[in-house]
Coordinates of C-alpha atoms in Angstrom, one line a residue:
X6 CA 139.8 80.4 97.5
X7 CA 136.8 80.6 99.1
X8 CA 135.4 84.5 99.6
X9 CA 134.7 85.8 103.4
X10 CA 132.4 88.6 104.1
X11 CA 134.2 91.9 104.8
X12 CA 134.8 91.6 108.6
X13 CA 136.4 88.2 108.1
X14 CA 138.8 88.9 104.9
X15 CA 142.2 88.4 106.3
X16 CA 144.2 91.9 106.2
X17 CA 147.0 90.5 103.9
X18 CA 143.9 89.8 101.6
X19 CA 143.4 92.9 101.9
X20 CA 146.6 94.5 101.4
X21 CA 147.1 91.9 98.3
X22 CA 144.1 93.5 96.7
X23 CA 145.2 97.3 97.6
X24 CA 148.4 95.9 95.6
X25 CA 146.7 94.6 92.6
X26 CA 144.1 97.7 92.6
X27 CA 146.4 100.2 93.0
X28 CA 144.8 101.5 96.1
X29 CA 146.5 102.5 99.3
X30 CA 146.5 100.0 101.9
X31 CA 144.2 101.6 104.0
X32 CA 141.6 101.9 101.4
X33 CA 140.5 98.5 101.6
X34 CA 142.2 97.2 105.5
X35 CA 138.7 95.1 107.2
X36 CA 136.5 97.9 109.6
X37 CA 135.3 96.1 112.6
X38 CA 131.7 95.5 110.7
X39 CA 129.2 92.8 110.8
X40 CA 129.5 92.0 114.0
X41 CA 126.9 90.4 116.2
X42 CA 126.4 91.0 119.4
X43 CA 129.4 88.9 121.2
X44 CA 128.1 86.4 124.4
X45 CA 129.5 89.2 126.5
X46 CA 127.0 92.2 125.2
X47 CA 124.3 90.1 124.9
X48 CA 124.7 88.8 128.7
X49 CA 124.3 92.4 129.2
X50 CA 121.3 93.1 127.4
X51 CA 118.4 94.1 129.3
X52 CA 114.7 95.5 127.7
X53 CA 114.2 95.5 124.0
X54 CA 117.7 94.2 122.6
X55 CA 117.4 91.3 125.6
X56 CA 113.6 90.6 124.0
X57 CA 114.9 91.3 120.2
X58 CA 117.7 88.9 120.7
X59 CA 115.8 86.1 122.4
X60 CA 112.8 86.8 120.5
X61 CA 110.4 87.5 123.2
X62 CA 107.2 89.0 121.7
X63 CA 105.5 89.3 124.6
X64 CA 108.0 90.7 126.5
X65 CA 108.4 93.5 123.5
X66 CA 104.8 94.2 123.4
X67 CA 104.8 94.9 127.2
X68 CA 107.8 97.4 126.9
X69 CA 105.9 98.8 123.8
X70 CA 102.9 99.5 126.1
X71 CA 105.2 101.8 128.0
X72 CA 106.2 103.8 125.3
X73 CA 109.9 102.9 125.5
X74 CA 112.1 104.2 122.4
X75 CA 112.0 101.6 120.2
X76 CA 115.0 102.9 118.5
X77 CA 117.4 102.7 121.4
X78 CA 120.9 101.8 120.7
X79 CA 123.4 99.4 122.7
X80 CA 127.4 100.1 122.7
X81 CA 127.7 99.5 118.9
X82 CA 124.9 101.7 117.8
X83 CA 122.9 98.2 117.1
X84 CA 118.7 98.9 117.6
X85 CA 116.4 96.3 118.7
X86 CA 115.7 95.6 114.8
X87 CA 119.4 95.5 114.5
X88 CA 119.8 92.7 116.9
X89 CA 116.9 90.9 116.0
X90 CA 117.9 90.6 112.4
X91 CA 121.7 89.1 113.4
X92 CA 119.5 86.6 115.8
X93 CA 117.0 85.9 112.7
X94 CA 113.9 86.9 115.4
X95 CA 111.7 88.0 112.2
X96 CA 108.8 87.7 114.4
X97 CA 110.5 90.4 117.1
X98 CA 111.3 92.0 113.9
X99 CA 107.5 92.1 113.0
X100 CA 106.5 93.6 116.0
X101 CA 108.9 96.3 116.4
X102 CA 107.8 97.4 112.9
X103 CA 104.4 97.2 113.5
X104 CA 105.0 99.8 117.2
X105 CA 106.6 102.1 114.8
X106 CA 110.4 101.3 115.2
X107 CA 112.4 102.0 112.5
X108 CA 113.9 99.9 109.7
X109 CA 116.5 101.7 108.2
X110 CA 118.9 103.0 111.1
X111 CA 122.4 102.4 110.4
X112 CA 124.3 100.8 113.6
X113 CA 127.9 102.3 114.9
X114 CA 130.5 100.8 111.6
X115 CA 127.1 102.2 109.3
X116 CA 125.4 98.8 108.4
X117 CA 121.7 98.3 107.9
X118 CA 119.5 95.6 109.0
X119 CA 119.0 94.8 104.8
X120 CA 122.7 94.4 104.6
X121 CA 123.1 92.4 108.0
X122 CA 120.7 89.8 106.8
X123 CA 122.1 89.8 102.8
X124 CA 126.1 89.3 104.2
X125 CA 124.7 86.4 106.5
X126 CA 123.3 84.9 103.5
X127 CA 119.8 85.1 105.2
X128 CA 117.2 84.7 102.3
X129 CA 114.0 84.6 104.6
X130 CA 114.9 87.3 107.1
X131 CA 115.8 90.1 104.2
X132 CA 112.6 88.8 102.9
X133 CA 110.2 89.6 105.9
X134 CA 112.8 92.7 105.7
X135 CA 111.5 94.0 102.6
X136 CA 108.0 93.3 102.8
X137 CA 108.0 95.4 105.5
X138 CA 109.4 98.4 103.6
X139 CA 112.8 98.4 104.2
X140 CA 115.2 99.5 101.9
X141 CA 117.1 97.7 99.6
X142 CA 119.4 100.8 98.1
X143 CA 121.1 102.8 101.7
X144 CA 124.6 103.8 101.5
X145 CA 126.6 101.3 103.9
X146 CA 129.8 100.6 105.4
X147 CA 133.1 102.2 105.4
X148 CA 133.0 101.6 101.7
X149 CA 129.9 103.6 100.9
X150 CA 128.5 100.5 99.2
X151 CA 125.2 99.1 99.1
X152 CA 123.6 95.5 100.3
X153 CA 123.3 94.6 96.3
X154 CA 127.5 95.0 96.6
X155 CA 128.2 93.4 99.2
X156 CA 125.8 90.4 98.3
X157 CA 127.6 90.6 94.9
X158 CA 131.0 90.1 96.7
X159 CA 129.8 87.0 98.5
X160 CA 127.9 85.4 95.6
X161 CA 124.4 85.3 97.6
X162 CA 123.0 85.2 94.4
X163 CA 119.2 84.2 96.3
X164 CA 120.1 87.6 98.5
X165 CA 121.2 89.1 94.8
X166 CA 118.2 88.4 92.9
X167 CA 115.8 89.8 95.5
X168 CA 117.4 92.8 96.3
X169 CA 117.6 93.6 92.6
X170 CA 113.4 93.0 92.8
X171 CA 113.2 95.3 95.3
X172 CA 114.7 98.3 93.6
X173 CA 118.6 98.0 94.7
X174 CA 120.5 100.3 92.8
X175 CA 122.7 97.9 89.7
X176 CA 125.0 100.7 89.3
X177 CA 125.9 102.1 92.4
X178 CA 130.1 102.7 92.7
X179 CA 131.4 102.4 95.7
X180 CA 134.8 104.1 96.9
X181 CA 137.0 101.2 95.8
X182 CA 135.6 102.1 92.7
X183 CA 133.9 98.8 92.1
X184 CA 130.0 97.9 91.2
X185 CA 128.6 94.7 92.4
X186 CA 129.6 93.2 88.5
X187 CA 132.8 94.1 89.4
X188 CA 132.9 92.5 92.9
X189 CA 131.5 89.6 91.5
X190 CA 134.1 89.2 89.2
X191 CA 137.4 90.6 91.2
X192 CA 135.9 89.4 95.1
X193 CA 135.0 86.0 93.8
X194 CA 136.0 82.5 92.6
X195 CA 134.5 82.3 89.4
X196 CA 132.5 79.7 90.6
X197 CA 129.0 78.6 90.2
X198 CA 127.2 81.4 92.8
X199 CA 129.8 83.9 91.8
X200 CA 128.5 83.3 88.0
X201 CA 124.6 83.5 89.1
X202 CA 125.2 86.3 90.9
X203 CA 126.8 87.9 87.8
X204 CA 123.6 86.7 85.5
X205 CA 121.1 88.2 87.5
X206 CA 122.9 90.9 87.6
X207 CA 123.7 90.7 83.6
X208 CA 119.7 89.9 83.6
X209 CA 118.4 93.0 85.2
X210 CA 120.5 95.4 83.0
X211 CA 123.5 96.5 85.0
X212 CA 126.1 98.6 83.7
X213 CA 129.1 96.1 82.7
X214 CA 130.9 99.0 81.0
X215 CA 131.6 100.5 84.2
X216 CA 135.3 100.3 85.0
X217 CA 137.6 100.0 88.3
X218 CA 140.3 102.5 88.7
X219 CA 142.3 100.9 86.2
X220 CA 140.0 100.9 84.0
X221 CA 139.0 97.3 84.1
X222 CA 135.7 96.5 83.1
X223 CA 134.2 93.2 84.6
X224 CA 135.0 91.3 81.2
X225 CA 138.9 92.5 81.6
X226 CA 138.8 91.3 85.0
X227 CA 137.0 88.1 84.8
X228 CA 139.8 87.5 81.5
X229 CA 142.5 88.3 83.7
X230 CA 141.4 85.4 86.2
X231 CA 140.1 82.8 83.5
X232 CA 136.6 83.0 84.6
X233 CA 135.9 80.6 81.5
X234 CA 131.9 81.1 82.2
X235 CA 132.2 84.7 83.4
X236 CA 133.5 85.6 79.9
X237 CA 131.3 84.0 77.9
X238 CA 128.1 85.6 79.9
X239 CA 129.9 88.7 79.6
X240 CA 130.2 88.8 75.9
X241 CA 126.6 86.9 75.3
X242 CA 125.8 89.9 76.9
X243 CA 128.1 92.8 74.5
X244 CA 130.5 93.4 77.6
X245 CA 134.1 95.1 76.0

């Protein structure tokens, strides 16, 4: 089966996974998160998020001239950066940096623009991202994960590979008790993305001793699912 990004997992997913984790169903039931702006909100839209969203540079420097807050937020807490990076405007993005907007805002369901742009898979948007200074190791989501988990989950392994360059915590647990080996492993198919994912992560020296709440270490999980390749990284690299 084919993994979705959080806001898309169906819930009996979800409650299958509570099941299998031992978790409470609640713990891991989808938050509204990721979304876009809907055809609705952005019809809506006037000033910087109508600019950020159509990626009108002109139109942004002229509000910018009038000293507009550049951090304003629409009905989901979303800034123009926000928008912009879910429309993949990285010029718009540019030029809201440059005025002095900030990068690293979290919007209403507590997403970041680096996590936006690493769940939609968008290599060349987190890279004008980063290069701008923003940062690769927030807190995020209902979860309190990071970008480098959630990226993990999905097996962006291009989105993987760069956040670990820029500094993304390996080790970070969130409150499913799960690192980004483990999400690999337990939130994936085993299949080829899933297992680049895990090597870069293997690569860059994560933790793979750190366990789940059942104290399942990425190696126990990927043997539990016949991850054929996932083991044999795993004990190439001394995973127990």
């Amino acid at each position: 089966m084919k993994p979705f990004p959080f806001c898309l997992y169906p819930s009996l997913i979800y409650l299958a996974l509570a099941a299998a984790c031992g978790l409470g169903a609640m713990a891991v039931l989808p938050a509204a998160a990721q979304m876009a702006p809907h055809a609705v909100e952005v019809a809506a839209y006037k000033g910087l998020h109508a600019a950020a969203h159509y990626g009108d540079v002109p139109r942004i420097e002229e509000l910018i001239a009038t000293k507009i807050d550049l951090n304003v937020r629409d009905g989901n807490g979303r800034t123009p950066i926000h928008v912009a990076t879910f429309a993949k405007q990285r010029s718009t993005i540019g030029a809201l940096v440059k005025a002095g907007a900030s990068l690293n805002l979290l919007d209403k369901d507590r997403y970041d623009v680096v996590t936006i742009a690493s769940v939609a898979d968008d290599e060349e948007t987190l890279r004008v991202l980063l290069a701008l200074g923003a940062s690769a190791g927030q807190v995020t989501s209902r979860y309190d994960g990071t970008a480098l988990i959630a990226a993990a989950h999905l097996g962006h392994d291009g989105v993987v590979r760069q956040l670990i360059a820029a500094g993304a915590p390996l080790d970070h647990v969130n409150n499913l008790h799960w690192t980004a080996a483990i999400e690999a492993v337990v939130l994936g198919e085993g299949g080829l993305r899933h297992q680049k994912t895990l090597q870069a992560l293997i690569a860059a020296g994560a933790n793979l001793q750190l366990t789940d709440r059942q104290g399942n270490t990425p190696l126990r999980l990927a043997r539990s699912r016949g991850y054929e390749e996932m083991i044999r990284m795993l004990e190439k690299a001394g995973a127990r």
